[in-house]
mmCIF file of C-alpha atoms in Angstrom:
data_model
loop_
_atom_site.group_PDB
_atom_site.id
_atom_site.type_symbol
_atom_site.label_atom_id
_atom_site.label_comp_id
_atom_site.label_asym_id
_atom_site.label_seq_id
_atom_site.Cartn_x
_atom_site.Cartn_y
_atom_site.Cartn_z
ATOM 1 C CA UNK A 1 7.367 55.768 159.270
ATOM 2 C CA UNK A 2 6.353 54.732 162.769
ATOM 3 C CA UNK A 3 3.636 52.180 163.398
ATOM 4 C CA UNK A 4 0.139 53.617 163.795
ATOM 5 C CA UNK A 5 -1.031 54.485 167.280
ATOM 6 C CA UNK A 6 -4.447 55.156 168.697
ATOM 7 C CA UNK A 7 -7.656 53.161 168.937
ATOM 8 C CA UNK A 8 -8.011 49.933 166.958
ATOM 9 C CA UNK A 9 -10.025 50.253 163.784
ATOM 10 C CA UNK A 10 -13.628 49.300 164.434
ATOM 11 C CA UNK A 11 -14.503 46.472 162.038
ATOM 12 C CA UNK A 12 -18.234 46.301 162.709
ATOM 13 C CA UNK A 13 -19.041 48.519 159.749
ATOM 14 C CA UNK A 14 -17.380 49.786 156.604
ATOM 15 C CA UNK A 15 -16.459 53.436 157.139
ATOM 16 C CA UNK A 16 -18.464 55.759 154.931
ATOM 17 C CA UNK A 17 -15.674 58.341 154.660
ATOM 18 C CA UNK A 18 -11.921 58.402 155.162
ATOM 19 C CA UNK A 19 -10.425 61.504 156.796
ATOM 20 C CA UNK A 20 -6.766 62.520 156.581
ATOM 21 C CA UNK A 21 -5.626 65.251 158.989
ATOM 22 C CA UNK A 22 -2.079 66.652 158.850
ATOM 23 C CA UNK A 23 -1.041 67.998 162.251
ATOM 24 C CA UNK A 24 2.158 69.848 163.129
ATOM 25 C CA UNK A 25 2.569 70.883 166.789
ATOM 26 C CA UNK A 26 -1.177 71.164 167.295
ATOM 27 C CA UNK A 27 -1.205 69.801 170.859
ATOM 28 C CA UNK A 28 -4.594 69.925 172.627
ATOM 29 C CA UNK A 29 -6.144 71.801 169.700
ATOM 30 C CA UNK A 30 -6.164 68.704 167.507
ATOM 31 C CA UNK A 31 -7.903 66.709 170.232
ATOM 32 C CA UNK A 32 -10.547 69.391 170.666
ATOM 33 C CA UNK A 33 -11.123 69.557 166.909
ATOM 34 C CA UNK A 34 -11.409 65.779 166.619
ATOM 35 C CA UNK A 35 -13.802 65.440 169.538
ATOM 36 C CA UNK A 36 -16.018 68.220 168.170
ATOM 37 C CA UNK A 37 -15.930 66.804 164.631
ATOM 38 C CA UNK A 38 -16.713 63.226 165.673
ATOM 39 C CA UNK A 39 -19.331 64.026 168.305
ATOM 40 C CA UNK A 40 -22.382 61.913 167.469
ATOM 41 C CA UNK A 41 -20.551 59.590 165.056
ATOM 42 C CA UNK A 42 -21.272 55.870 165.178
ATOM 43 C CA UNK A 43 -18.347 53.577 166.083
ATOM 44 C CA UNK A 44 -16.421 52.845 162.884
ATOM 45 C CA UNK A 45 -18.511 55.258 160.818
ATOM 46 C CA UNK A 46 -15.407 57.182 159.726
ATOM 47 C CA UNK A 47 -11.813 56.180 159.131
ATOM 48 C CA UNK A 48 -9.712 58.940 160.706
ATOM 49 C CA UNK A 49 -5.948 59.153 160.144
ATOM 50 C CA UNK A 50 -4.007 61.928 161.859
ATOM 51 C CA UNK A 51 -0.468 62.405 160.570
ATOM 52 C CA UNK A 52 1.700 64.062 163.209
ATOM 53 C CA UNK A 53 4.563 65.516 161.196
ATOM 54 C CA UNK A 54 7.759 66.940 162.651
ATOM 55 C CA UNK A 55 6.105 67.498 166.013
ATOM 56 C CA UNK A 56 7.982 68.632 169.116
ATOM 57 C CA UNK A 57 4.923 68.496 171.369
ATOM 58 C CA UNK A 58 2.214 65.986 172.350
ATOM 59 C CA UNK A 59 0.167 66.186 169.140
ATOM 60 C CA UNK A 60 0.381 62.421 168.525
ATOM 61 C CA UNK A 61 -0.697 61.549 172.067
ATOM 62 C CA UNK A 62 -3.546 64.064 172.032
ATOM 63 C CA UNK A 63 -4.913 62.683 168.756
ATOM 64 C CA UNK A 64 -4.490 59.066 169.846
ATOM 65 C CA UNK A 65 -6.595 59.760 172.951
ATOM 66 C CA UNK A 66 -9.685 60.210 170.773
ATOM 67 C CA UNK A 67 -11.479 56.858 170.242
ATOM 68 C CA UNK A 68 -11.345 55.519 166.694
ATOM 69 C CA UNK A 69 -8.500 57.789 165.582
ATOM 70 C CA UNK A 70 -5.304 56.340 164.128
ATOM 71 C CA UNK A 71 -2.066 58.269 164.337
ATOM 72 C CA UNK A 72 0.881 58.055 161.982
ATOM 73 C CA UNK A 73 4.061 59.869 162.983
ATOM 74 C CA UNK A 74 6.649 61.100 160.490
ATOM 75 C CA UNK A 75 9.835 63.007 161.238
ATOM 76 C CA UNK A 76 9.519 65.538 158.440
ATOM 77 C CA UNK A 77 7.578 68.694 159.296
ATOM 78 C CA UNK A 78 5.714 69.017 156.002
ATOM 79 C CA UNK A 79 2.018 69.217 155.244
ATOM 80 C CA UNK A 80 2.564 67.649 151.815
ATOM 81 C CA UNK A 81 4.540 64.760 153.291
ATOM 82 C CA UNK A 82 1.765 64.327 155.853
ATOM 83 C CA UNK A 83 -0.939 64.246 153.186
ATOM 84 C CA UNK A 84 0.950 61.582 151.263
ATOM 85 C CA UNK A 85 1.575 59.538 154.408
ATOM 86 C CA UNK A 86 -2.108 59.766 155.269
ATOM 87 C CA UNK A 87 -3.056 58.598 151.789
ATOM 88 C CA UNK A 88 -0.763 55.583 152.176
ATOM 89 C CA UNK A 89 -2.511 54.596 155.382
ATOM 90 C CA UNK A 90 -6.131 55.392 154.469
ATOM 91 C CA UNK A 91 -8.145 52.723 152.645
ATOM 92 C CA UNK A 92 -11.615 54.203 152.172
ATOM 93 C CA UNK A 93 -13.284 56.453 149.596
ATOM 94 C CA UNK A 94 -14.697 59.067 149.528
ATOM 95 C CA UNK A 95 -11.761 60.751 151.258
ATOM 96 C CA UNK A 96 -11.595 64.113 153.008
ATOM 97 C CA UNK A 97 -8.497 66.154 153.777
ATOM 98 C CA UNK A 98 -9.049 68.402 156.773
ATOM 99 C CA UNK A 99 -6.817 70.905 158.569
ATOM 100 C CA UNK A 100 -6.399 70.301 162.270
ATOM 101 C CA UNK A 101 -7.765 73.687 163.336
ATOM 102 C CA UNK A 102 -11.054 73.904 161.446
ATOM 103 C CA UNK A 103 -14.461 73.508 163.032
ATOM 104 C CA UNK A 104 -17.042 71.219 161.437
ATOM 105 C CA UNK A 105 -19.633 68.707 162.552
ATOM 106 C CA UNK A 106 -20.466 65.078 161.960
ATOM 107 C CA UNK A 107 -23.415 66.271 159.889
ATOM 108 C CA UNK A 108 -21.010 67.888 157.411
ATOM 109 C CA UNK A 109 -18.930 64.702 157.246
ATOM 110 C CA UNK A 110 -22.023 62.626 156.496
ATOM 111 C CA UNK A 111 -23.132 65.081 153.824
ATOM 112 C CA UNK A 112 -19.713 64.885 152.151
ATOM 113 C CA UNK A 113 -19.854 61.098 152.170
ATOM 114 C CA UNK A 114 -23.355 61.028 150.712
ATOM 115 C CA UNK A 115 -22.691 63.635 148.004
ATOM 116 C CA UNK A 116 -19.488 61.997 146.809
ATOM 117 C CA UNK A 117 -20.881 58.464 146.931
ATOM 118 C CA UNK A 118 -23.864 59.363 144.768
ATOM 119 C CA UNK A 119 -21.877 59.367 141.500
ATOM 120 C CA UNK A 120 -19.065 57.428 139.855
ATOM 121 C CA UNK A 121 -17.932 60.515 137.952
ATOM 122 C CA UNK A 122 -14.938 62.458 139.328
ATOM 123 C CA UNK A 123 -16.082 64.938 141.947
ATOM 124 C CA UNK A 124 -14.620 67.191 144.631
ATOM 125 C CA UNK A 125 -16.689 68.677 147.425
ATOM 126 C CA UNK A 126 -16.566 70.833 150.525
ATOM 127 C CA UNK A 127 -19.060 72.356 152.940
ATOM 128 C CA UNK A 128 -19.680 76.078 152.697
ATOM 129 C CA UNK A 129 -16.856 78.102 154.231
ATOM 130 C CA UNK A 130 -17.503 80.476 157.115
ATOM 131 C CA UNK A 131 -14.713 82.787 158.268
ATOM 132 C CA UNK A 132 -15.063 83.811 161.904
ATOM 133 C CA UNK A 133 -13.484 87.247 162.535
ATOM 134 C CA UNK A 134 -14.832 87.588 166.082
ATOM 135 C CA UNK A 135 -11.344 87.405 167.604
ATOM 136 C CA UNK A 136 -9.821 89.704 164.992
ATOM 137 C CA UNK A 137 -8.902 93.369 164.981
ATOM 138 C CA UNK A 138 -11.189 95.990 163.449
ATOM 139 C CA UNK A 139 -9.166 96.192 160.181
ATOM 140 C CA UNK A 140 -9.299 92.417 159.740
ATOM 141 C CA UNK A 141 -13.044 92.386 160.358
ATOM 142 C CA UNK A 142 -13.420 95.102 157.718
ATOM 143 C CA UNK A 143 -11.345 93.070 155.264
ATOM 144 C CA UNK A 144 -13.494 90.001 155.966
ATOM 145 C CA UNK A 145 -16.712 91.893 155.215
ATOM 146 C CA UNK A 146 -15.512 92.631 151.684
ATOM 147 C CA UNK A 147 -14.004 89.203 151.076
ATOM 148 C CA UNK A 148 -17.283 87.577 152.104
ATOM 149 C CA UNK A 149 -18.981 89.162 149.080
ATOM 150 C CA UNK A 150 -16.627 87.451 146.624
ATOM 151 C CA UNK A 151 -18.245 84.980 144.253
ATOM 152 C CA UNK A 152 -15.062 82.880 144.436
ATOM 153 C CA UNK A 153 -16.580 80.910 147.295
ATOM 154 C CA UNK A 154 -19.770 80.147 145.369
ATOM 155 C CA UNK A 155 -17.983 78.839 142.262
ATOM 156 C CA UNK A 156 -17.283 75.359 143.532
ATOM 157 C CA UNK A 157 -14.865 76.486 146.226
ATOM 158 C CA UNK A 158 -13.075 73.497 147.731
ATOM 159 C CA UNK A 159 -10.280 74.183 150.138
ATOM 160 C CA UNK A 160 -9.382 76.689 152.858
ATOM 161 C CA UNK A 161 -9.206 73.844 155.337
ATOM 162 C CA UNK A 162 -11.575 71.147 154.029
ATOM 163 C CA UNK A 163 -11.878 69.321 150.716
ATOM 164 C CA UNK A 164 -12.983 65.831 149.787
ATOM 165 C CA UNK A 165 -12.939 63.662 146.668
ATOM 166 C CA UNK A 166 -14.464 60.386 145.549
ATOM 167 C CA UNK A 167 -12.395 57.496 144.206
ATOM 168 C CA UNK A 168 -12.650 58.659 140.589
ATOM 169 C CA UNK A 169 -11.675 62.177 141.615
ATOM 170 C CA UNK A 170 -8.609 60.973 143.528
ATOM 171 C CA UNK A 171 -7.322 59.423 140.297
ATOM 172 C CA UNK A 172 -6.843 62.923 138.908
ATOM 173 C CA UNK A 173 -3.387 63.060 140.536
ATOM 174 C CA UNK A 174 -0.872 60.629 141.982
ATOM 175 C CA UNK A 175 1.070 61.752 145.062
ATOM 176 C CA UNK A 176 0.558 65.296 146.296
ATOM 177 C CA UNK A 177 3.283 67.441 144.687
ATOM 178 C CA UNK A 178 5.565 69.683 146.695
ATOM 179 C CA UNK A 179 3.435 72.814 146.468
ATOM 180 C CA UNK A 180 2.346 75.338 149.055
ATOM 181 C CA UNK A 181 -1.345 75.477 148.130
ATOM 182 C CA UNK A 182 -2.448 71.837 148.226
ATOM 183 C CA UNK A 183 -6.107 72.842 148.317
ATOM 184 C CA UNK A 184 -5.783 75.053 145.246
ATOM 185 C CA UNK A 185 -3.857 72.295 143.481
ATOM 186 C CA UNK A 186 -6.750 69.910 144.091
ATOM 187 C CA UNK A 187 -9.399 72.442 143.094
ATOM 188 C CA UNK A 188 -7.680 72.955 139.741
ATOM 189 C CA UNK A 189 -7.900 69.221 139.003
ATOM 190 C CA UNK A 190 -11.671 69.690 138.636
ATOM 191 C CA UNK A 191 -13.789 71.891 136.425
ATOM 192 C CA UNK A 192 -16.335 74.135 138.177
ATOM 193 C CA UNK A 193 -19.062 71.677 137.118
ATOM 194 C CA UNK A 194 -17.229 68.863 138.918
ATOM 195 C CA UNK A 195 -17.002 70.712 142.228
ATOM 196 C CA UNK A 196 -19.745 70.677 144.819
ATOM 197 C CA UNK A 197 -20.238 73.222 147.572
ATOM 198 C CA UNK A 198 -22.650 71.787 150.126
ATOM 199 C CA UNK A 199 -24.778 74.835 150.809
ATOM 200 C CA UNK A 200 -26.597 73.180 153.691
ATOM 201 C CA UNK A 201 -23.402 72.386 155.611
ATOM 202 C CA UNK A 202 -20.597 74.619 156.813
ATOM 203 C CA UNK A 203 -17.141 74.579 158.289
ATOM 204 C CA UNK A 204 -15.502 77.436 160.163
ATOM 205 C CA UNK A 205 -12.002 78.859 160.146
ATOM 206 C CA UNK A 206 -10.819 81.765 162.258
ATOM 207 C CA UNK A 207 -9.622 84.911 160.539
ATOM 208 C CA UNK A 208 -6.142 86.152 161.515
ATOM 209 C CA UNK A 209 -6.124 88.339 164.589
ATOM 210 C CA UNK A 210 -4.143 91.225 163.063
ATOM 211 C CA UNK A 211 -3.598 92.785 159.645
ATOM 212 C CA UNK A 212 0.064 91.857 159.897
ATOM 213 C CA UNK A 213 -0.897 88.203 160.289
ATOM 214 C CA UNK A 214 -3.429 88.522 157.465
ATOM 215 C CA UNK A 215 -0.796 89.945 155.112
ATOM 216 C CA UNK A 216 1.694 87.253 156.130
ATOM 217 C CA UNK A 217 -0.861 84.570 155.315
ATOM 218 C CA UNK A 218 -1.685 86.354 152.059
ATOM 219 C CA UNK A 219 1.966 86.240 151.018
ATOM 220 C CA UNK A 220 2.010 82.497 151.545
ATOM 221 C CA UNK A 221 -1.161 82.098 149.470
ATOM 222 C CA UNK A 222 0.253 84.282 146.704
ATOM 223 C CA UNK A 223 3.486 82.287 146.571
ATOM 224 C CA UNK A 224 1.447 79.095 146.479
ATOM 225 C CA UNK A 225 -0.721 80.340 143.622
ATOM 226 C CA UNK A 226 2.386 81.189 141.597
ATOM 227 C CA UNK A 227 3.405 77.531 141.668
ATOM 228 C CA UNK A 228 0.169 76.529 139.927
ATOM 229 C CA UNK A 229 -1.343 77.171 136.470
ATOM 230 C CA UNK A 230 -2.951 80.561 135.993
ATOM 231 C CA UNK A 231 -6.617 80.505 136.978
ATOM 232 C CA UNK A 232 -7.506 84.098 136.173
ATOM 233 C CA UNK A 233 -10.624 83.033 134.268
ATOM 234 C CA UNK A 234 -12.223 82.108 137.598
ATOM 235 C CA UNK A 235 -11.485 85.417 139.294
ATOM 236 C CA UNK A 236 -14.100 88.044 139.913
ATOM 237 C CA UNK A 237 -12.381 91.373 140.533
ATOM 238 C CA UNK A 238 -14.827 93.416 138.441
ATOM 239 C CA UNK A 239 -17.863 91.767 139.969
ATOM 240 C CA UNK A 240 -16.569 92.369 143.477
ATOM 241 C CA UNK A 241 -15.962 96.058 142.798
ATOM 242 C CA UNK A 242 -19.459 96.430 141.373
ATOM 243 C CA UNK A 243 -21.046 94.778 144.419
ATOM 244 C CA UNK A 244 -19.100 97.038 146.774
ATOM 245 C CA UNK A 245 -20.050 100.126 144.734
ATOM 246 C CA UNK A 246 -23.741 99.219 145.088
ATOM 247 C CA UNK A 247 -23.456 98.723 148.858
ATOM 248 C CA UNK A 248 -22.627 101.951 150.727
ATOM 249 C CA UNK A 249 -22.239 100.175 154.064
ATOM 250 C CA UNK A 250 -19.161 98.425 152.650
ATOM 251 C CA UNK A 251 -17.380 101.532 151.401
ATOM 252 C CA UNK A 252 -15.533 102.237 154.657
ATOM 253 C CA UNK A 253 -14.252 98.646 154.740
ATOM 254 C CA UNK A 254 -12.870 98.626 151.219
ATOM 255 C CA UNK A 255 -9.503 100.345 151.951
ATOM 256 C CA UNK A 256 -8.688 97.579 154.451
ATOM 257 C CA UNK A 257 -9.562 94.925 151.887
ATOM 258 C CA UNK A 258 -7.426 96.682 149.289
ATOM 259 C CA UNK A 259 -4.454 96.753 151.665
ATOM 260 C CA UNK A 260 -4.866 93.053 152.426
ATOM 261 C CA UNK A 261 -5.089 92.315 148.703
ATOM 262 C CA UNK A 262 -2.259 94.466 147.341
ATOM 263 C CA UNK A 263 0.413 94.103 150.034
ATOM 264 C CA UNK A 264 0.804 90.293 149.812
ATOM 265 C CA UNK A 265 1.249 90.553 146.050
ATOM 266 C CA UNK A 266 3.881 93.277 146.403
ATOM 267 C CA UNK A 267 5.812 91.312 149.031
ATOM 268 C CA UNK A 268 5.546 88.025 147.121
ATOM 269 C CA UNK A 269 7.137 89.632 144.059
ATOM 270 C CA UNK A 270 10.336 90.001 146.072
ATOM 271 C CA UNK A 271 10.379 86.387 147.174
ATOM 272 C CA UNK A 272 10.716 83.044 145.470
ATOM 273 C CA UNK A 273 8.125 80.303 146.036
ATOM 274 C CA UNK A 274 10.518 78.119 147.976
ATOM 275 C CA UNK A 275 9.884 76.441 151.325
ATOM 276 C CA UNK A 276 7.410 78.496 153.304
ATOM 277 C CA UNK A 277 6.506 77.876 156.929
ATOM 278 C CA UNK A 278 2.902 77.133 157.824
ATOM 279 C CA UNK A 279 1.144 80.357 158.697
ATOM 280 C CA UNK A 280 -1.352 80.065 161.504
ATOM 281 C CA UNK A 281 -2.764 81.976 164.430
ATOM 282 C CA UNK A 282 -0.832 80.732 167.453
ATOM 283 C CA UNK A 283 -3.433 82.203 169.796
ATOM 284 C CA UNK A 284 -5.740 79.291 168.940
ATOM 285 C CA UNK A 285 -3.122 76.820 170.171
ATOM 286 C CA UNK A 286 -2.387 78.862 173.281
ATOM 287 C CA UNK A 287 -6.092 79.002 174.176
ATOM 288 C CA UNK A 288 -6.418 75.225 173.738
ATOM 289 C CA UNK A 289 -3.637 74.642 176.251
ATOM 290 C CA UNK A 290 -5.306 76.641 178.997
#
C-alpha cells in the first residue's frame, strides 16, 4: 500500500465523522463530488480518506487536490479491497462509506455524525435517497416513478451509495467480505429498529440513462443479493402492487418497471455470482472531464 497523499490532517479539532470513499478511475468526478460534499465544512471537521484502487487515470491526483483529503492508492481494482484499505487508514467514528459519484452536502454529513453519536447502541444510518432520472430515457423515468413508491426505502434503507455506522455498529463485522453488495451486507447486520433514515437530509444518485444500463445494473444487484442471506421478509411486492393499482397515473409506467424487475432476475439465473465489474453510467465521468 502506498503512503497517503493529499493535504496534511488538520489537528486543530477532532473530526466529528470519518469518511471512506472508494474510487476507481473516477478522474475529475471525484474532485467535483468532494468539493461539493465538503463545501462549508470547517478545517478538520471531517476525516476524509479516498482509496484510489486499480486506477489508470488521475483519480488520486484529483482527490489529493481537495484540501483536507487523504489519498491511499492500492493496485487492486476492487471496491471491497478499497473499503478495507480505507478502514485501515481511518481512525474516527462514526464512519461513513460513500460512493465517489453521489451528491450530498455538508449538512447531511453533520446530521449523520450527530445521529450516530447520540447513542452507544449499534446503529447504521443514511440520508434519504433521491434518484435523479432527469438524464434518463423515457422508459427509465417510468421505471423510476414506480420504484419511488416502494416502502423499501422507508424501512431503514441504508446503502445505494451512502451508509454510516457508529463504533458499536462497526463491531458487527470484521473486514468487509468479498461480496458484490457491500451496502446490502451492512444493512443486514442491523435490524430495522437499528437503522436510521434521516428524513430531513438527502443524497442523490443518477438513474441509468437507458433501460439496457438499468437491466445491467439490476443483474449485478441480483447477483449480489444471492451472495447474502435471504431477506424476503423485508420485501414489499404486494404493497407496491396495491399502491400502483390505486394510482391510475402510474399504470402506464408499470410495464417498464416490470421489465426492469424481471429481466435482471432471468439473466442472473444464467450466471454465477463471481467477479462482477462495477456498473456505472460513464456519461457522468465524461461530462466531468469537459
